[in-house]
Coordinates of C-alpha atoms and ligand atoms in Angstrom, one line a residue:
M1 CA 118.7 80.3 67.4
K2 CA 117.0 82.1 69.8
L3 CA 118.8 83.4 72.6
R4 CA 116.8 81.9 75.8
V5 CA 117.1 84.4 78.5
V6 CA 115.2 84.3 81.7
V7 CA 114.9 87.2 84.2
L8 CA 113.8 86.9 87.5
G9 CA 111.9 89.7 88.7
A10 CA 110.2 92.4 86.7
G11 CA 111.4 95.3 88.9
F12 CA 113.7 98.4 87.8
G13 CA 116.2 95.7 86.8
G14 CA 114.1 93.3 85.2
L15 CA 112.0 95.5 83.0
E16 CA 114.9 97.7 81.9
L17 CA 117.1 94.2 80.5
S18 CA 114.0 93.4 78.7
S19 CA 113.0 96.3 77.1
M20 CA 117.0 96.7 76.1
L21 CA 117.1 93.0 74.5
S22 CA 113.9 93.4 73.0
E23 CA 114.8 96.7 71.2
A24 CA 118.3 95.1 69.8
L25 CA 117.6 91.4 69.4
A26 CA 113.5 91.2 68.4
E27 CA 112.9 87.7 66.8
R28 CA 116.6 86.5 68.2
L29 CA 115.0 86.9 71.4
D30 CA 113.3 84.1 73.4
L31 CA 113.1 85.7 76.9
T32 CA 110.6 85.0 80.0
L33 CA 110.3 87.7 82.5
I34 CA 108.7 86.4 85.9
D35 CA 107.0 88.1 88.5
K36 CA 104.7 87.0 91.4
N37 CA 102.9 90.4 91.5
D38 CA 100.4 91.3 88.4
S39 CA 102.0 95.1 88.7
F40 CA 105.0 97.3 89.2
Y41 CA 105.1 100.4 90.9
F42 CA 107.9 103.0 91.3
G43 CA 109.5 103.0 94.7
Y44 CA 108.9 106.9 95.6
S45 CA 105.5 106.2 95.2
K46 CA 104.8 104.7 98.7
L47 CA 105.6 108.2 99.7
D48 CA 102.8 109.5 97.4
V49 CA 100.5 106.7 98.7
M50 CA 100.8 107.1 102.6
F51 CA 100.8 110.9 102.4
G52 CA 97.5 110.7 100.3
R53 CA 98.8 112.4 97.4
Q54 CA 98.0 109.4 95.1
T55 CA 95.8 106.4 95.4
P56 CA 97.3 103.6 95.1
N57 CA 95.4 102.2 92.1
A58 CA 96.8 105.3 90.6
V59 CA 100.3 104.5 91.0
R60 CA 100.1 100.8 89.9
L61 CA 101.4 99.8 86.4
A62 CA 100.1 96.2 85.3
Y63 CA 102.3 93.8 83.5
S64 CA 99.7 92.7 81.3
N65 CA 100.5 96.0 79.3
I66 CA 103.6 94.8 78.3
V67 CA 103.9 93.8 74.6
K68 CA 107.6 93.4 73.3
P69 CA 109.1 91.3 70.8
G70 CA 110.8 88.3 72.3
V71 CA 109.1 88.8 75.5
R72 CA 106.7 86.8 77.4
F73 CA 105.8 88.1 81.1
R74 CA 104.8 85.4 83.5
Q75 CA 102.8 85.7 86.9
E76 CA 104.0 83.3 88.6
V77 CA 105.7 82.9 92.1
I78 CA 109.4 81.6 92.2
M79 CA 110.0 78.2 94.0
A80 CA 113.6 77.6 93.1
I81 CA 116.9 78.8 91.4
D82 CA 119.5 76.3 90.2
P83 CA 122.3 78.5 89.1
E84 CA 124.5 75.9 87.7
A85 CA 122.2 74.5 85.9
R86 CA 120.7 77.8 85.0
R87 CA 117.1 76.4 85.8
V88 CA 114.1 78.2 87.3
T89 CA 110.8 76.0 89.2
T90 CA 108.1 78.4 89.8
N91 CA 104.5 77.3 91.3
T92 CA 103.7 76.4 87.7
A93 CA 106.6 75.7 85.6
T94 CA 110.3 74.8 84.9
Y95 CA 112.3 77.2 82.8
N96 CA 115.8 76.5 81.6
A97 CA 118.2 79.6 80.5
D98 CA 121.0 79.9 78.2
I99 CA 121.5 83.4 79.9
L100 CA 119.9 83.8 83.7
V101 CA 119.3 87.1 85.2
V102 CA 118.2 87.3 88.8
A103 CA 116.9 90.8 89.4
L104 CA 114.4 89.8 92.7
G105 CA 115.1 92.8 94.8
A106 CA 115.5 92.9 98.5
D107 CA 112.5 92.0 100.9
Y108 CA 111.8 92.7 104.4
D109 CA 112.4 91.2 107.9
L110 CA 109.9 92.7 110.2
A111 CA 110.3 90.1 112.8
A112 CA 113.9 91.0 113.2
T113 CA 112.9 94.5 115.0
P114 CA 111.3 93.3 118.1
G115 CA 107.9 95.3 118.4
L116 CA 107.8 96.6 115.1
I117 CA 104.6 94.6 113.9
E118 CA 102.7 95.2 117.3
G119 CA 103.8 98.8 117.9
G120 CA 104.9 100.5 114.7
N121 CA 104.2 101.1 111.4
E122 CA 106.5 100.7 108.4
F123 CA 106.4 102.5 104.8
Y124 CA 109.0 100.4 102.6
S125 CA 106.7 98.0 101.5
F126 CA 103.5 98.6 99.2
A127 CA 100.8 97.1 102.2
G128 CA 102.8 99.2 104.5
A129 CA 102.3 102.6 102.7
E130 CA 98.6 101.7 102.3
R131 CA 97.8 101.1 105.7
L132 CA 99.7 104.5 106.6
R133 CA 97.3 106.3 104.8
E134 CA 94.6 105.3 107.3
V135 CA 96.9 105.7 110.3
L136 CA 98.4 109.0 109.4
P137 CA 94.9 111.3 109.6
T138 CA 94.5 110.3 113.1
F139 CA 97.9 111.4 114.3
S140 CA 97.3 115.0 115.7
K141 CA 99.6 114.9 118.9
G142 CA 102.7 113.7 120.0
R143 CA 106.1 112.4 118.7
A144 CA 106.9 110.6 115.6
I145 CA 109.9 109.1 115.0
V146 CA 110.8 107.9 111.5
G147 CA 113.7 105.3 112.0
V148 CA 116.1 103.1 110.2
T149 CA 116.4 99.6 112.1
S150 CA 119.2 98.0 109.9
T151 CA 121.5 98.5 107.0
P152 CA 121.8 98.4 103.7
F153 CA 118.4 100.0 103.4
K154 CA 116.6 101.3 100.0
C155 CA 116.8 104.5 98.8
P156 CA 119.2 106.4 101.5
P157 CA 117.4 109.4 100.9
A158 CA 113.7 108.3 101.7
P159 CA 113.6 108.2 105.3
S160 CA 114.6 112.0 105.1
E161 CA 111.6 112.5 102.6
A162 CA 109.3 110.8 104.8
A163 CA 110.2 113.2 107.6
L164 CA 109.6 116.2 105.8
L165 CA 106.8 114.8 104.3
L166 CA 105.1 114.3 107.4
H167 CA 105.9 117.8 108.5
E168 CA 104.1 119.3 105.3
H169 CA 101.4 116.9 105.9
L170 CA 101.1 117.7 109.7
T171 CA 101.2 121.6 109.0
A172 CA 98.5 121.1 106.2
R173 CA 96.2 119.9 109.1
G174 CA 96.9 122.4 111.4
V175 CA 98.6 120.1 114.1
R176 CA 102.4 120.3 113.4
N177 CA 102.8 122.6 116.6
A178 CA 101.3 119.6 118.8
C179 CA 104.0 116.9 117.2
E180 CA 107.5 116.5 117.7
I181 CA 109.3 115.2 114.7
S182 CA 112.7 112.9 114.8
L183 CA 114.6 111.1 112.3
V184 CA 117.4 108.5 113.2
M185 CA 119.4 107.6 111.0
P186 CA 122.5 104.9 110.9
F187 CA 124.9 107.7 109.1
G188 CA 126.9 110.8 110.2
V189 CA 124.8 113.1 107.5
P190 CA 121.7 112.7 105.8
I191 CA 123.2 111.7 102.3
P192 CA 127.2 111.0 103.3
P193 CA 128.3 111.0 99.5
S194 CA 127.2 114.4 99.1
P195 CA 127.7 116.9 101.4
A196 CA 125.9 119.5 99.8
T197 CA 122.9 117.4 100.1
S198 CA 123.5 116.6 103.6
Q199 CA 123.7 120.3 104.0
A200 CA 120.4 121.2 102.5
L201 CA 118.6 118.3 104.4
L202 CA 120.1 119.5 107.8
A203 CA 118.9 123.1 106.9
A204 CA 115.9 121.9 105.7
F205 CA 115.2 119.6 109.2
A206 CA 116.2 122.5 111.1
E207 CA 113.7 125.3 109.2
R208 CA 111.3 122.9 110.3
G209 CA 111.9 121.7 113.9
I210 CA 112.7 118.0 112.8
T211 CA 115.5 116.6 115.1
F212 CA 118.2 114.6 113.0
I213 CA 119.6 111.9 115.3
P214 CA 122.5 110.8 113.5
N215 CA 124.6 107.4 113.7
R216 CA 122.0 105.2 115.4
L217 CA 119.5 102.4 114.5
V218 CA 116.4 101.5 115.9
R219 CA 117.1 98.1 117.7
A220 CA 113.3 98.0 119.1
L221 CA 109.9 99.1 119.8
D222 CA 109.0 98.5 123.4
P223 CA 105.0 98.7 122.2
A224 CA 103.8 98.7 126.4
R225 CA 105.6 101.3 127.5
R226 CA 105.7 103.3 123.8
V227 CA 109.4 103.5 123.3
A228 CA 112.1 103.1 120.8
I229 CA 114.9 101.4 121.8
L230 CA 118.2 102.7 119.8
D231 CA 121.4 100.7 119.5
N232 CA 123.4 102.6 122.2
A233 CA 120.5 101.3 124.6
S234 CA 119.0 104.8 124.7
E235 CA 115.4 105.0 124.7
M236 CA 112.9 107.7 122.9
P237 CA 109.4 107.7 123.6
Y238 CA 107.1 107.8 120.5
D239 CA 103.1 107.8 119.4
L240 CA 103.9 107.2 115.9
F241 CA 106.9 105.2 114.5
L242 CA 107.0 105.1 111.0
G243 CA 110.3 102.4 110.2
I244 CA 112.4 101.3 107.5
P245 CA 112.8 97.5 108.4
K246 CA 115.2 95.3 108.0
H247 CA 116.4 94.3 104.0
R248 CA 117.4 90.6 103.2
V249 CA 117.5 88.7 99.9
P250 CA 113.8 86.9 98.9
G251 CA 113.7 83.2 100.7
V252 CA 114.0 82.0 97.2
V253 CA 117.4 83.5 96.6
A254 CA 119.1 82.8 100.1
A255 CA 117.9 79.2 100.1
S256 CA 119.6 79.1 95.8
G257 CA 123.4 78.9 97.0
M258 CA 124.1 82.2 95.6
T259 CA 124.5 84.6 98.7
E260 CA 127.4 85.4 100.5
D261 CA 126.9 87.7 103.8
G262 CA 123.9 88.1 102.9
W263 CA 123.5 89.2 99.1
I264 CA 124.6 87.6 96.3
P265 CA 128.1 89.1 95.1
V266 CA 129.0 90.0 91.3
N267 CA 131.8 91.2 89.4
P268 CA 131.2 95.1 89.8
K269 CA 132.2 95.8 86.4
N270 CA 130.2 93.6 84.5
L271 CA 127.3 91.9 87.1
K272 CA 128.5 88.1 86.2
T273 CA 128.0 85.8 89.6
R274 CA 130.4 83.4 90.1
F275 CA 128.2 80.7 87.8
P276 CA 128.5 80.9 84.2
G277 CA 125.9 82.4 82.3
V278 CA 124.3 83.6 85.4
Y279 CA 123.7 87.6 86.3
A280 CA 122.3 89.2 89.0
V281 CA 121.2 93.2 88.8
G282 CA 120.1 95.4 91.5
D283 CA 119.0 95.1 95.2
V284 CA 119.7 91.7 95.3
T285 CA 123.2 92.0 95.1
S286 CA 126.2 93.5 97.4
V287 CA 127.3 95.5 94.2
G288 CA 128.8 98.3 96.0
T289 CA 125.7 101.0 95.4
P290 CA 123.1 101.8 97.4
K291 CA 119.9 99.8 96.7
A292 CA 117.8 102.0 94.6
G293 CA 116.0 102.0 91.3
V294 CA 118.1 104.0 89.1
F295 CA 121.2 101.6 90.1
S296 CA 119.3 98.4 89.2
E297 CA 118.6 99.6 85.9
G298 CA 122.2 101.3 85.1
A299 CA 123.2 97.5 85.7
A300 CA 120.5 96.1 83.8
R301 CA 121.9 98.1 80.9
V302 CA 125.4 97.4 81.2
V303 CA 124.2 93.4 81.0
A304 CA 121.6 94.1 78.2
A305 CA 124.5 95.8 76.2
S306 CA 127.1 93.2 76.8
L307 CA 124.6 90.4 76.0
I308 CA 124.0 92.4 72.6
A309 CA 127.9 92.9 71.7
E310 CA 128.2 89.0 72.2
L311 CA 125.5 88.4 70.0
Q312 CA 126.1 90.8 67.4
G313 CA 129.7 90.8 67.6
G314 CA 130.1 94.3 68.5
E315 CA 132.1 95.9 71.2
Q316 CA 131.5 95.0 75.0
P317 CA 130.0 98.3 77.1
Q318 CA 132.2 100.3 79.2
A319 CA 132.5 98.7 83.0
Y320 CA 129.4 99.5 85.1
A321 CA 130.0 103.3 86.9
G322 CA 127.0 102.8 89.6
A323 CA 126.5 106.5 88.9
G324 CA 122.7 107.6 88.9
S325 CA 120.7 110.8 90.0
C326 CA 118.0 110.6 93.0
Y327 CA 115.2 113.0 93.2
I328 CA 114.3 113.9 97.0
E329 CA 111.0 115.2 97.9
F330 CA 111.6 118.4 100.3
G331 CA 107.7 119.2 100.4
A332 CA 105.8 122.2 99.8
N333 CA 105.9 121.0 96.2
R334 CA 109.9 121.6 95.5
V335 CA 111.9 118.3 94.7
G336 CA 116.0 118.4 94.8
R337 CA 118.6 116.3 93.0
V338 CA 121.6 114.1 93.9
D339 CA 123.8 113.1 91.4
V340 CA 126.2 110.5 92.8
D341 CA 128.8 108.1 91.2
F342 CA 129.8 105.0 93.7
L343 CA 132.5 102.6 91.4
S344 CA 134.1 104.8 88.9
G345 CA 136.3 106.8 91.2
P346 CA 137.8 105.7 94.6
S347 CA 135.5 106.6 96.8
P348 CA 131.8 107.8 96.1
T349 CA 131.1 111.3 94.8
G350 CA 128.0 113.2 94.7
S351 CA 126.5 116.8 93.9
F352 CA 123.6 118.6 94.3
I353 CA 120.7 120.3 92.6
E354 CA 118.8 122.9 94.8
P355 CA 115.2 121.9 95.5
S356 CA 112.6 123.5 92.8
V357 CA 109.3 123.3 91.1
A358 CA 111.3 122.7 87.8
L359 CA 112.8 119.5 89.6
V360 CA 109.2 118.3 90.3
G361 CA 108.7 118.2 86.5
E362 CA 111.8 116.4 85.7
K363 CA 111.0 113.7 88.1
K364 CA 107.7 113.2 86.8
H365 CA 109.2 112.7 83.3
F366 CA 111.7 110.2 84.7
G367 CA 108.8 108.2 85.7
S368 CA 106.4 108.6 82.6
S369 CA 109.5 108.3 80.4
R370 CA 109.6 104.5 81.9
Q371 CA 106.4 104.1 82.1
A372 CA 106.4 104.4 78.1
R373 CA 109.4 102.5 77.8
W374 CA 108.4 99.8 79.8
F375 CA 105.0 99.7 79.4
G376 CA 104.0 101.5 76.4
L377 CA 101.7 103.4 78.5
Ligands
FAD401 C1 109.7 104.9 100.1 C2 111.0 104.3 98.6 C3 111.4 105.4 97.8 C4 112.2 105.2 97.4 N1 112.4 106.0 96.3 C5 113.2 105.8 95.0 C6 113.5 106.6 94.0 O1 113.0 108.0 94.4 N2 114.5 106.4 93.1 C7 115.2 105.4 93.2 O2 115.9 105.4 92.1 N3 114.7 104.2 94.2 C8 114.0 104.8 95.0 N4 113.6 103.5 95.9 C9 114.4 102.1 95.5 C10 113.7 101.0 95.1 O3 112.5 100.9 94.5 C11 114.1 100.2 94.4 O4 115.6 100.3 94.9 C12 114.2 99.4 93.3 O5 113.0 98.8 92.9 C13 115.0 98.0 93.2 O6 115.2 97.1 91.8 P1 115.4 96.1 91.7 O7 115.1 95.4 90.1 O8 116.6 95.6 92.2 O9 114.1 95.3 92.7 P2 112.3 95.5 92.6 O10 112.1 96.7 92.0 O11 112.5 95.5 94.0 O12 112.1 94.3 92.0 C14 112.1 92.9 92.2 C15 110.8 91.9 91.9 O13 111.1 90.5 92.1 C16 109.9 90.1 92.3 N5 110.1 88.8 93.5 C17 110.9 88.7 94.4 N6 110.8 87.5 95.1 C18 110.0 86.8 93.8 C19 109.4 85.5 93.9 N7 109.8 84.4 94.8 N8 109.0 85.3 92.8 C20 108.5 86.0 91.7 N9 109.1 87.2 92.2 C21 109.8 87.7 93.0 C22 108.9 90.9 93.3 O14 107.8 91.2 93.0 C23 109.4 92.8 92.7 O15 108.8 92.9 91.4 C24 112.7 103.8 96.9 C25 112.6 102.7 97.4 C26 111.5 102.7 98.6 C27 110.8 102.0 99.6

């Protein structure tokens, strides 16, 4: 008998889970991987696209490249999830699963921030990053704000990276002196679990004349007056607003009855939901790690190892540690790295590796190794 696995979402979590199960189980596996898109892209590619470092086509990885024993990819829109029955309905089919894995990530709610759609930009969606390719070259003087509108948000270093890369972009165009850059963040320091990373980022901001505004969120924009309104009612004038929009689970997840306080609760050790045979990994959960690809991938590996052990009678894997490394773009062809561990100790810890050209290569390898494992490219 084959193990019928249905994986919802082909992002970091879904791709890693499918790859590991295929490698270990091959013909004993009957896995359907479903995503509404025809291609995957790394989250950090959005920074490359918005600043014109890469074209949108160059960073897209087509799901049609997935050729793995026991795995079939379906480009369909998931319309309903019944976690009790482990049944999924898409726009074209219905799937029943022995094991159901929800890896549908986080969506954005732009309308939750008044004025953002009419008077601002966001770079967290691919479409938003693509639009900014056209907008950024037209910004040559005035005040730019990179602003977080709500928590939690994906990849906590990304707003800092956007501010640093904006500095680089404006400098290269010879207009930096005519522009101001501010970064509005909900934390006291850029990366709270790693003081050394925060210190390095704060030093980089100071060196480049970027104003860091801690412990604040942008609640609204007033496009008519071109001001951003913060959560303490103070106002900041802007000419260019690069927003991090409010995050939420995809609508189909909210409608499934699986969420509590907005996200899917899971046992942090094994990623099980309260529904037997149903797991959830990655950004769609409230597991206790930041929302980042490395954590989605790590969670998927624990689920895969546990299913493989169950089927092959081996030992269960160690509990999920919520550990991973994030690369941080500092501009000027230098990348730093923060290694964080969220779940194995009493409180999160992190260590920092100084920005270097060598880490640019390591980040490239991070991408190319996954491209090879997931897509055979
Ligand atoms: C600017 C930026 C920079 C980032 N940089 C990094 C970084 O350097 N390192 C890092 O680790 N992370 C980074 N991230 C975060 C990372 O991209 C996400 O955390 C990661 O993709 C989450 O993986 P996931 O598998 O949980 O969900 P996702 O990768 O979001 O995958 C979810 C999938 O579900 C699909 N889906 C959703 N709803 C439906 C539906 N109804 N029907 C069918 N399919 C559906 C989506 O199309 C999507 O492919 C960055 C994010 C941003 C925005």
